[in-house]
Short mmCIF file of N, CA, C and O in Angstrom, two decimals:
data_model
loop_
_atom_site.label_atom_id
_atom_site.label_comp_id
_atom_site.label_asym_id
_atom_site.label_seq_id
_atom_site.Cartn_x
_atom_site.Cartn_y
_atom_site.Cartn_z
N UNK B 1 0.84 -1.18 0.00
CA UNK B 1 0.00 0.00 0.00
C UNK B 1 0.88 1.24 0.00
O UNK B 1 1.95 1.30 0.60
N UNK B 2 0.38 2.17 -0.66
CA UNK B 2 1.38 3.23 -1.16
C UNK B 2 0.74 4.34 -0.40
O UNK B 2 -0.48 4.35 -0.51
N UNK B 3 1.34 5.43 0.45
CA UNK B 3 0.85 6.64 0.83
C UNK B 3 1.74 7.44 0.31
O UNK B 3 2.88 7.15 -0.05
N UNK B 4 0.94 8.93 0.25
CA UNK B 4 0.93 10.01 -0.05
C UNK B 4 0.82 10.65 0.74
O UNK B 4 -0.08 10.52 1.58
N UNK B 5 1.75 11.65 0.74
CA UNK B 5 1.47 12.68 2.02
C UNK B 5 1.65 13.91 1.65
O UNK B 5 2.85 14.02 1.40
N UNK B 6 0.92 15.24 1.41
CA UNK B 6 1.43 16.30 0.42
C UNK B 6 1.42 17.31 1.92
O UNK B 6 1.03 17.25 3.08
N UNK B 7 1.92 17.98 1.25
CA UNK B 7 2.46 19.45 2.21
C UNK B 7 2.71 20.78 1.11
O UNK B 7 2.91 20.85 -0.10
N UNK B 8 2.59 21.81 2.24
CA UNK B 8 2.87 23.39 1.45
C UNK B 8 1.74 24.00 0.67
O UNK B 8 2.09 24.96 -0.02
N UNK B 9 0.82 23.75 0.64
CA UNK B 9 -0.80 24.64 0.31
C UNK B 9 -0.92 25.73 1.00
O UNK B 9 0.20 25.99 1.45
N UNK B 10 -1.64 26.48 1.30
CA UNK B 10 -1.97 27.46 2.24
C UNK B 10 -2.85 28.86 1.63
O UNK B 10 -3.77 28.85 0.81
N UNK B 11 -2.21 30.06 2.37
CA UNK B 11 -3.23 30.93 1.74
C UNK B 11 -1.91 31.80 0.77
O UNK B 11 -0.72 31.72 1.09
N UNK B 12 -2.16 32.18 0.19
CA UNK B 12 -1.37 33.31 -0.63
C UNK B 12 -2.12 34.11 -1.70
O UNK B 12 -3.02 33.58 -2.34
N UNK B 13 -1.76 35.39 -1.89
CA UNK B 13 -2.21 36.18 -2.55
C UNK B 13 -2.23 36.68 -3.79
O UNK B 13 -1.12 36.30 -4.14
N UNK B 14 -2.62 37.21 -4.64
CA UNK B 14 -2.81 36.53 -6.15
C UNK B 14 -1.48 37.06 -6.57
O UNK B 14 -0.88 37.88 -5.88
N UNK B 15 -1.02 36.60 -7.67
CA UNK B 15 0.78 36.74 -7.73
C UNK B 15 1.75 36.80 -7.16
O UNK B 15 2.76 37.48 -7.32
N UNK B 16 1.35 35.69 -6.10
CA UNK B 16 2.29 35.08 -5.40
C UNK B 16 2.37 33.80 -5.64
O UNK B 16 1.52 33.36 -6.41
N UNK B 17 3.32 32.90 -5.12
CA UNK B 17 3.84 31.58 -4.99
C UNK B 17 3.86 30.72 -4.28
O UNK B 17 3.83 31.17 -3.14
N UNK B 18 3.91 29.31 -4.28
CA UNK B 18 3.43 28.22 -3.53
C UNK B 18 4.22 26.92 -4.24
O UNK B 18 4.36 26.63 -5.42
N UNK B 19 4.57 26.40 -3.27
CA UNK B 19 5.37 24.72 -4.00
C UNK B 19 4.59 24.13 -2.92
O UNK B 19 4.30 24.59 -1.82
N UNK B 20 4.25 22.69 -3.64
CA UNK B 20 3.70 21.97 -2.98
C UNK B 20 4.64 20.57 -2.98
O UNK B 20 5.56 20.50 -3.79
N UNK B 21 4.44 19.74 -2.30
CA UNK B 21 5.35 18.44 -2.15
C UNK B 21 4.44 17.48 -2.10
O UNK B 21 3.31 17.91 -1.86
N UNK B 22 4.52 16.34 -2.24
CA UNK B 22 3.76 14.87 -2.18
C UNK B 22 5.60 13.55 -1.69
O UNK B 22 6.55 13.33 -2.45
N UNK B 23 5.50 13.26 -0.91
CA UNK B 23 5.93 12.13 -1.01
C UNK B 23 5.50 10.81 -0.96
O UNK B 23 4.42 10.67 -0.38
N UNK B 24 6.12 9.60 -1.49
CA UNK B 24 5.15 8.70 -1.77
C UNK B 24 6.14 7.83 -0.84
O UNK B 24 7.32 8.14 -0.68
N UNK B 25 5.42 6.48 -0.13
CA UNK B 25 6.00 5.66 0.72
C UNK B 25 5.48 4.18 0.73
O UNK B 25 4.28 4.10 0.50
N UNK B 26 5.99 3.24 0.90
CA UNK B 26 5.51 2.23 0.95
C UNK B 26 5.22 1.42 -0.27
O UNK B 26 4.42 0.50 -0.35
N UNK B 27 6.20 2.03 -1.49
CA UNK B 27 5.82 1.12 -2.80
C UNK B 27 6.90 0.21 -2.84
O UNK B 27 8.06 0.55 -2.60
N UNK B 28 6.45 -1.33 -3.24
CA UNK B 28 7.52 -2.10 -3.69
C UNK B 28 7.98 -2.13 -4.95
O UNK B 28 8.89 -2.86 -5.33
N UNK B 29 7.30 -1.26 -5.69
CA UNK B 29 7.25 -1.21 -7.22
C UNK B 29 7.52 0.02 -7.77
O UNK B 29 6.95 0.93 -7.16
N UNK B 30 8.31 0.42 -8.88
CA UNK B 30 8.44 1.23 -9.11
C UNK B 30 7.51 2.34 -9.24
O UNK B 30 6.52 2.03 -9.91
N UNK B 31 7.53 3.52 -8.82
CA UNK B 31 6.48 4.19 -9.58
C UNK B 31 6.56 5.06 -10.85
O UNK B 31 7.55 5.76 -11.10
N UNK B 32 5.75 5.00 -11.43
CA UNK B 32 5.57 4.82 -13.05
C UNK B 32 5.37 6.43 -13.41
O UNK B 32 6.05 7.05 -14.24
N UNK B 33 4.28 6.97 -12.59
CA UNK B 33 3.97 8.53 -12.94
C UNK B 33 3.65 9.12 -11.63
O UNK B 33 3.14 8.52 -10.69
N UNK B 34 3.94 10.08 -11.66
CA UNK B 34 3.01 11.07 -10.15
C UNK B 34 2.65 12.96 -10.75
O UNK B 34 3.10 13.65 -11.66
N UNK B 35 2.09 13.09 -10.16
CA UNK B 35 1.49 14.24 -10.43
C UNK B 35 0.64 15.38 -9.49
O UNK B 35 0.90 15.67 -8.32
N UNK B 36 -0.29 15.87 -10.22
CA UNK B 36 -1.29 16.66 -9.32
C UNK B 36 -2.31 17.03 -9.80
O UNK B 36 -2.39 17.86 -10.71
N UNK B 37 -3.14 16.52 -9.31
CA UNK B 37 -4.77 17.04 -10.09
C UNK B 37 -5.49 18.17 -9.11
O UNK B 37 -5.10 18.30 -7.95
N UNK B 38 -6.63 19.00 -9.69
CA UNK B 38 -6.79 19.89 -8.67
C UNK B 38 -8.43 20.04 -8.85
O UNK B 38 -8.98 19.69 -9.90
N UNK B 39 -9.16 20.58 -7.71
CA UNK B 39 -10.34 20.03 -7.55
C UNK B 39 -11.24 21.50 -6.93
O UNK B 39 -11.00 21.83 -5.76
N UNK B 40 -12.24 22.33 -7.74
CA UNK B 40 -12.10 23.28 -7.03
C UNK B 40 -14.17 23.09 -6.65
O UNK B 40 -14.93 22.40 -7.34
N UNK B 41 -14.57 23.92 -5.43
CA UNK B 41 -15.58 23.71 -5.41
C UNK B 41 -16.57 23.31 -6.24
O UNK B 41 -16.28 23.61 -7.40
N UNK B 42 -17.84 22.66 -6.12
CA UNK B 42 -18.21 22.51 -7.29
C UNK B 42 -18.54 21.84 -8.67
O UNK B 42 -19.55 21.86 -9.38
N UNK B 43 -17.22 21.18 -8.77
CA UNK B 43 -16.53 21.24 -10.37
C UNK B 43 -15.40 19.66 -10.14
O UNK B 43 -14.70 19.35 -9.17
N UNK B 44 -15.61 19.02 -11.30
CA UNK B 44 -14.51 17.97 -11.31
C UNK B 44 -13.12 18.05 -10.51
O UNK B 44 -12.85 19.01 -9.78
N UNK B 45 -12.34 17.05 -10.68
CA UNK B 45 -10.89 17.08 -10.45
C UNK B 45 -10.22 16.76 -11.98
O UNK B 45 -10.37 15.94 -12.88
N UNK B 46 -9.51 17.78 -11.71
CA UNK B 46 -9.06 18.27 -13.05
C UNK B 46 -7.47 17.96 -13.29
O UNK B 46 -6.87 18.42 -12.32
N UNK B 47 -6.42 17.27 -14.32
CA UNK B 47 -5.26 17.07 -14.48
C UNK B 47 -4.60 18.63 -14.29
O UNK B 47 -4.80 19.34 -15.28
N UNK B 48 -3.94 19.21 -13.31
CA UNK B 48 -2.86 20.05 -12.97
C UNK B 48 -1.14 19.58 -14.02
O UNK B 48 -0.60 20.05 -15.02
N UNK B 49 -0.93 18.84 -13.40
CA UNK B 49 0.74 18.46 -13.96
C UNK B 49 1.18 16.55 -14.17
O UNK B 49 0.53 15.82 -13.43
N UNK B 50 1.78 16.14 -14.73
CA UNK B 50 2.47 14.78 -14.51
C UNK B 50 3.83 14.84 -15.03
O UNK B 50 4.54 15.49 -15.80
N UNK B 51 3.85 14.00 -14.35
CA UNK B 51 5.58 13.79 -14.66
C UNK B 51 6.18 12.08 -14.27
O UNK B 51 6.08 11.54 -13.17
N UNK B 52 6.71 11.58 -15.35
CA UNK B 52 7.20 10.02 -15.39
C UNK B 52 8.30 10.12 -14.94
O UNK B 52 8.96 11.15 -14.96
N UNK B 53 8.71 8.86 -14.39
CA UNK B 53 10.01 8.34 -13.76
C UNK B 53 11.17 8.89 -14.29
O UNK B 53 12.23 9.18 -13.75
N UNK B 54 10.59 9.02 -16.05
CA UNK B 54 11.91 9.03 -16.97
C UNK B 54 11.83 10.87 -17.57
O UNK B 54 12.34 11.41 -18.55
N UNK B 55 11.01 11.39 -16.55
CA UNK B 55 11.15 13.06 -16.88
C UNK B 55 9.81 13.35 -17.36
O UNK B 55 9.14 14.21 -16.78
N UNK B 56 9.33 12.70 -18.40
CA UNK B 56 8.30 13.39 -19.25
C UNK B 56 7.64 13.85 -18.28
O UNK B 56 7.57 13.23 -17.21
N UNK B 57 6.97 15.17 -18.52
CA UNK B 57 5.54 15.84 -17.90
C UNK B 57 4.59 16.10 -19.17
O UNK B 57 4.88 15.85 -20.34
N UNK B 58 3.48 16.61 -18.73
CA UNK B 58 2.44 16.88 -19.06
C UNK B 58 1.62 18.04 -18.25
O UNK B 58 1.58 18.06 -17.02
N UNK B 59 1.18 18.68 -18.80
CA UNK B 59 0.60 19.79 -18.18
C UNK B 59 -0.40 20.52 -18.95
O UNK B 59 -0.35 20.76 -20.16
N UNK B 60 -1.58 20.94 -17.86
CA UNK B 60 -2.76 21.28 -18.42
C UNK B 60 -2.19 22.13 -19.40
O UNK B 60 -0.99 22.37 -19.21
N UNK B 61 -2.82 22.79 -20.63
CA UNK B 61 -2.89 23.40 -21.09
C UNK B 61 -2.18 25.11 -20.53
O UNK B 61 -1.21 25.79 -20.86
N UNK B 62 -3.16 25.23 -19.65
CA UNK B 62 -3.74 26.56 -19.47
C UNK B 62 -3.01 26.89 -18.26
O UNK B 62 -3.18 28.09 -18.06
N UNK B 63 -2.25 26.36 -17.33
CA UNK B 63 -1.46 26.22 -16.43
C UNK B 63 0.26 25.98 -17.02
O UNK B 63 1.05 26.40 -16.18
N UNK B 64 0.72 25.60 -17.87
CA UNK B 64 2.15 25.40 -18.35
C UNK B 64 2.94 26.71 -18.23
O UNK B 64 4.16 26.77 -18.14
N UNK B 65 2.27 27.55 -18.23
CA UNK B 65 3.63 29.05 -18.36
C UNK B 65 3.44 29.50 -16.76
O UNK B 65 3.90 30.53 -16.26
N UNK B 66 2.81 28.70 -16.23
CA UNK B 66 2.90 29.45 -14.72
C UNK B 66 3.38 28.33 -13.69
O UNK B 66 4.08 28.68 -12.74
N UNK B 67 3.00 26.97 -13.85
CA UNK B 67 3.10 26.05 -13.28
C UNK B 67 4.36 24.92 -13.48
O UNK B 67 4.42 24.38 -14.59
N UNK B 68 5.36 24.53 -12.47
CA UNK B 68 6.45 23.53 -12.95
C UNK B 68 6.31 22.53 -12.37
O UNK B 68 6.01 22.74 -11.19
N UNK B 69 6.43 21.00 -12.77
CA UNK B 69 6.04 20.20 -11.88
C UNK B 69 7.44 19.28 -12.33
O UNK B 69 7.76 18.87 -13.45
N UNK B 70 8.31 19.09 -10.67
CA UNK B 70 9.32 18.16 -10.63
C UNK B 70 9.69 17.05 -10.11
O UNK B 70 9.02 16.87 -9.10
N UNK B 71 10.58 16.02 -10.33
CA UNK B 71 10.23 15.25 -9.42
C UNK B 71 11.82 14.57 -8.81
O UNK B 71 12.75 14.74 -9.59
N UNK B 72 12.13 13.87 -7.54
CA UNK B 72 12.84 13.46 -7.10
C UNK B 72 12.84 12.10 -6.94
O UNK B 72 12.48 11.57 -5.89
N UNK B 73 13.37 11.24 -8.32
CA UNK B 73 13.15 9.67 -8.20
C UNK B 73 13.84 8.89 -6.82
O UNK B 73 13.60 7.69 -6.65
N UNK B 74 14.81 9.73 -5.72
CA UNK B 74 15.28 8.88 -4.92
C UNK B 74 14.41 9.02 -3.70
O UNK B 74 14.41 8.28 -2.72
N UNK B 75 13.94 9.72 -3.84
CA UNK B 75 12.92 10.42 -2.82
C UNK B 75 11.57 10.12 -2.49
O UNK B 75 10.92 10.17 -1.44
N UNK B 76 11.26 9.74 -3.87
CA UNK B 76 9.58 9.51 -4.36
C UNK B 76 8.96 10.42 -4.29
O UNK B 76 7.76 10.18 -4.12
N UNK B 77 9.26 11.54 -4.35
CA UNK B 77 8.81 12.69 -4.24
C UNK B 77 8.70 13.95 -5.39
O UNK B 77 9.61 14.45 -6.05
N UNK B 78 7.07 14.30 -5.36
CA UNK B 78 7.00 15.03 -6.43
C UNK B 78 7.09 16.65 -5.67
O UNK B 78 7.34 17.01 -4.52
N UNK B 79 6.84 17.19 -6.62
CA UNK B 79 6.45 18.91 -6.54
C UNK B 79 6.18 19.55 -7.49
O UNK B 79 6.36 19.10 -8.62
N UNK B 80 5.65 20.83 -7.24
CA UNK B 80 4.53 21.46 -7.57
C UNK B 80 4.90 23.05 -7.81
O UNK B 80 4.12 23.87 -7.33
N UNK B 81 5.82 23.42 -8.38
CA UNK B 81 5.69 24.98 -7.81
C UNK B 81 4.86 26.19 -9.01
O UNK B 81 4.93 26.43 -10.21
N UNK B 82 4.26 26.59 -8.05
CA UNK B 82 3.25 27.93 -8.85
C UNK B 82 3.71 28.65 -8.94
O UNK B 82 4.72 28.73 -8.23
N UNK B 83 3.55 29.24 -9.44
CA UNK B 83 3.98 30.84 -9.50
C UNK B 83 2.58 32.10 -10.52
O UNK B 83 1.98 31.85 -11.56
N UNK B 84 2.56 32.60 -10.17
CA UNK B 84 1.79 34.13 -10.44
C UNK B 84 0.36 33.42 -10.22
O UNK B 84 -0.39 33.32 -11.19
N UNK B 85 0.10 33.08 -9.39
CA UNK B 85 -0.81 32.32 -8.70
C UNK B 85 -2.02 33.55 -8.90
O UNK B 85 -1.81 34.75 -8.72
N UNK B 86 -3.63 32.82 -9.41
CA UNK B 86 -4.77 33.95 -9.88
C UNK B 86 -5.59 33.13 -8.31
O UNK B 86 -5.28 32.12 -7.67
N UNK B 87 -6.97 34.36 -8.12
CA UNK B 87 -8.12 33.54 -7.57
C UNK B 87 -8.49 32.19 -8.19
O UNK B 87 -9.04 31.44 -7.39
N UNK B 88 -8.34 31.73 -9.36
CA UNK B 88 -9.07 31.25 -9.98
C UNK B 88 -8.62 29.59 -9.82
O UNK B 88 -9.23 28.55 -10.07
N UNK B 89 -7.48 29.82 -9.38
CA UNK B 89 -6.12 28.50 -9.06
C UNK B 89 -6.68 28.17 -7.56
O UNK B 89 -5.91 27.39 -6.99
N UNK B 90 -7.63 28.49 -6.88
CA UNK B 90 -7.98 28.16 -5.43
C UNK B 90 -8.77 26.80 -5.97
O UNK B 90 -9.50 26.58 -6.93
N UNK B 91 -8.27 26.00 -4.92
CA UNK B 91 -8.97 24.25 -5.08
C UNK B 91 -8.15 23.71 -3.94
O UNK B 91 -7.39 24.36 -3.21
N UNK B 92 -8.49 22.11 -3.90
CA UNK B 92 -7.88 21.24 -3.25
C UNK B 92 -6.84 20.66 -4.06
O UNK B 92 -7.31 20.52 -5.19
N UNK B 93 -5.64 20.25 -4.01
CA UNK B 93 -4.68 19.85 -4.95
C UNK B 93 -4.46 18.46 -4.26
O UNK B 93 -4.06 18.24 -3.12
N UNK B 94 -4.88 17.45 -5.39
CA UNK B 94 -4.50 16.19 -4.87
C UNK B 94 -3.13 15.75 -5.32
O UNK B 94 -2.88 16.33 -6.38
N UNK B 95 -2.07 14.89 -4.92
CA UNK B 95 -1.47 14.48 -5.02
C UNK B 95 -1.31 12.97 -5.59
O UNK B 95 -1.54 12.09 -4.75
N UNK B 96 -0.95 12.52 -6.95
CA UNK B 96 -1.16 11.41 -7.70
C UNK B 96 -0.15 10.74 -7.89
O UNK B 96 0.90 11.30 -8.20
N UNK B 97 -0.24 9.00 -7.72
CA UNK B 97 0.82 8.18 -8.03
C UNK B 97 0.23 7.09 -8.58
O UNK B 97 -0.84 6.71 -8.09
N UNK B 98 0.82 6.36 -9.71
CA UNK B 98 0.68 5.60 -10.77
C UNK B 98 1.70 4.21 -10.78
O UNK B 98 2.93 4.22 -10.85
N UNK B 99 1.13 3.45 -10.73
CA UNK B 99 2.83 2.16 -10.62
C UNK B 99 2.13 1.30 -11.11
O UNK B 99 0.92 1.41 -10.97
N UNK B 100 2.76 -0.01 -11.97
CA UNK B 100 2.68 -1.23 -12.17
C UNK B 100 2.79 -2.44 -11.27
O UNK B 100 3.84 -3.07 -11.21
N UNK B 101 1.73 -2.77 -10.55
CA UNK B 101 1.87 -3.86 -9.85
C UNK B 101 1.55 -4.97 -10.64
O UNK B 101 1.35 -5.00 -11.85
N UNK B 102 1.50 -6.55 -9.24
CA UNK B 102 1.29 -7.79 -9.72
C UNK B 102 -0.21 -7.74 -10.44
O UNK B 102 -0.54 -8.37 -11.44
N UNK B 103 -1.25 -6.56 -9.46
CA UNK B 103 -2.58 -6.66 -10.27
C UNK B 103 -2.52 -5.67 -11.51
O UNK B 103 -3.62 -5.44 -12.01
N UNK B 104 -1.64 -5.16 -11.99
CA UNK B 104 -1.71 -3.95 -12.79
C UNK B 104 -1.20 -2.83 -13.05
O UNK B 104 0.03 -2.72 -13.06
N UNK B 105 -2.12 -1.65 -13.34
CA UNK B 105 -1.42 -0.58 -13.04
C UNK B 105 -2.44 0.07 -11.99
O UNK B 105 -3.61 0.35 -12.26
N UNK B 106 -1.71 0.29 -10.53
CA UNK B 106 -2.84 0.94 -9.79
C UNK B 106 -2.69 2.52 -9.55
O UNK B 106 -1.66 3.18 -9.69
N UNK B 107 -3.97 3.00 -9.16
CA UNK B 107 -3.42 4.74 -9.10
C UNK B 107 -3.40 4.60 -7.24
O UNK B 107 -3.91 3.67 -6.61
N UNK B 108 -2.65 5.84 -6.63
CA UNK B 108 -2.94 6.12 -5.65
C UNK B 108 -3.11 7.28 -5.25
O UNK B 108 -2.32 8.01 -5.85
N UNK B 109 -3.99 8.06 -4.23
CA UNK B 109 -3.86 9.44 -4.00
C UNK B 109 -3.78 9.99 -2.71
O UNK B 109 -4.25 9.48 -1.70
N UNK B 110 -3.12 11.14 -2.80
CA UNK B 110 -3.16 11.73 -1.44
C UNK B 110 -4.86 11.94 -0.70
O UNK B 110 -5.94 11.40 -0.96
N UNK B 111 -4.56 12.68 0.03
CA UNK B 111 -5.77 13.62 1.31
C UNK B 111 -6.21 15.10 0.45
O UNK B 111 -7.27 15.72 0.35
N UNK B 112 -4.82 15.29 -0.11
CA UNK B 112 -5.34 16.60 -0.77
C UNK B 112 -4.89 17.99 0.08
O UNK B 112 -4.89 17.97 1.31
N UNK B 113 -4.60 18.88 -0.48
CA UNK B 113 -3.78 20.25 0.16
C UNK B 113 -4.77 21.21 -0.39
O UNK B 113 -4.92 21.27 -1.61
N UNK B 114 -5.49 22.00 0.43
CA UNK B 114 -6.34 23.30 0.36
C UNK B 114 -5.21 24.35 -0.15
O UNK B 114 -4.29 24.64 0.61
N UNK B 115 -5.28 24.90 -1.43
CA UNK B 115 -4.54 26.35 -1.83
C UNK B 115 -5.85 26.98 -1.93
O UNK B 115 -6.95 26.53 -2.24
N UNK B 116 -5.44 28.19 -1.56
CA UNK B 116 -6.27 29.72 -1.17
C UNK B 116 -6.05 30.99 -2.02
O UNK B 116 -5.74 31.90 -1.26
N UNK B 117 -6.08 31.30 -2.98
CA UNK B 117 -5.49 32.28 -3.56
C UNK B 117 -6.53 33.53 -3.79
O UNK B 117 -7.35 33.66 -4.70
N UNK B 118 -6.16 34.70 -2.32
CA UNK B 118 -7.19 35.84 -2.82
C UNK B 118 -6.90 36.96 -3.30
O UNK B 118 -5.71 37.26 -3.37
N UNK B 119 -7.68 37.67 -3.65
CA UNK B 119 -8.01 38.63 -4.42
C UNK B 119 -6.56 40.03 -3.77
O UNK B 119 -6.51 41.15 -4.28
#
């Protein structure tokens, strides 16, 4: 069983900055992808960033010139950093991990980190 534990959300003010962290624990298996999806009242959970073992990311659209998402393969640990942060970026940010087990490929997710971004 794989946990997630994210940290660094909070409140900040619009064009300001925020890194967020996820570390992942307890995998016997490599993990394959991790990321961050984000979830704002309301409204779906939405793909934020990914990033594979072997570098590749992916990133929403509409978030790429503001948003970097990195990762630390010895660590298991992803991150998140924002920058010029709008109201509009306020949600819960989950924290995502992806691996190939004996049953497959399973996902796992964090608790989720409240970002606040006001006016």
């Amino acid at each position: 069983q794989v946990q997630l534990v994210e940290s660094g959300g909070g409140l900040v003010q619009a064009g300001g900055s925020l890194r967020l962290s996820c570390a992942a624990s307890g995998s016997r298996f490599s993990i394959s992808v991790m990321g961050w999806y984000r979830q704002a009242p309301g409204k779906q959970r939405d793909l934020v960033a990914i990033i594979t073992s072997g570098g590749t990311t992916n990133y929403a659209d509409s978030l790429k010139s503001r948003f970097t998402i990195s990762r630390d393969n010895a660590k298991n640990t992803v991150y998140l950093q924002m920058n010029s942060l709008k109201v509009e970026d306020t949600a819960v940010y989950y924290c995502h991990a992806g691996l190939v087990s004996r049953q497959g490929f399973v996902n796992y997710w964090g608790q989720g980190t409240q970002v606040t971004v006001s006016s």
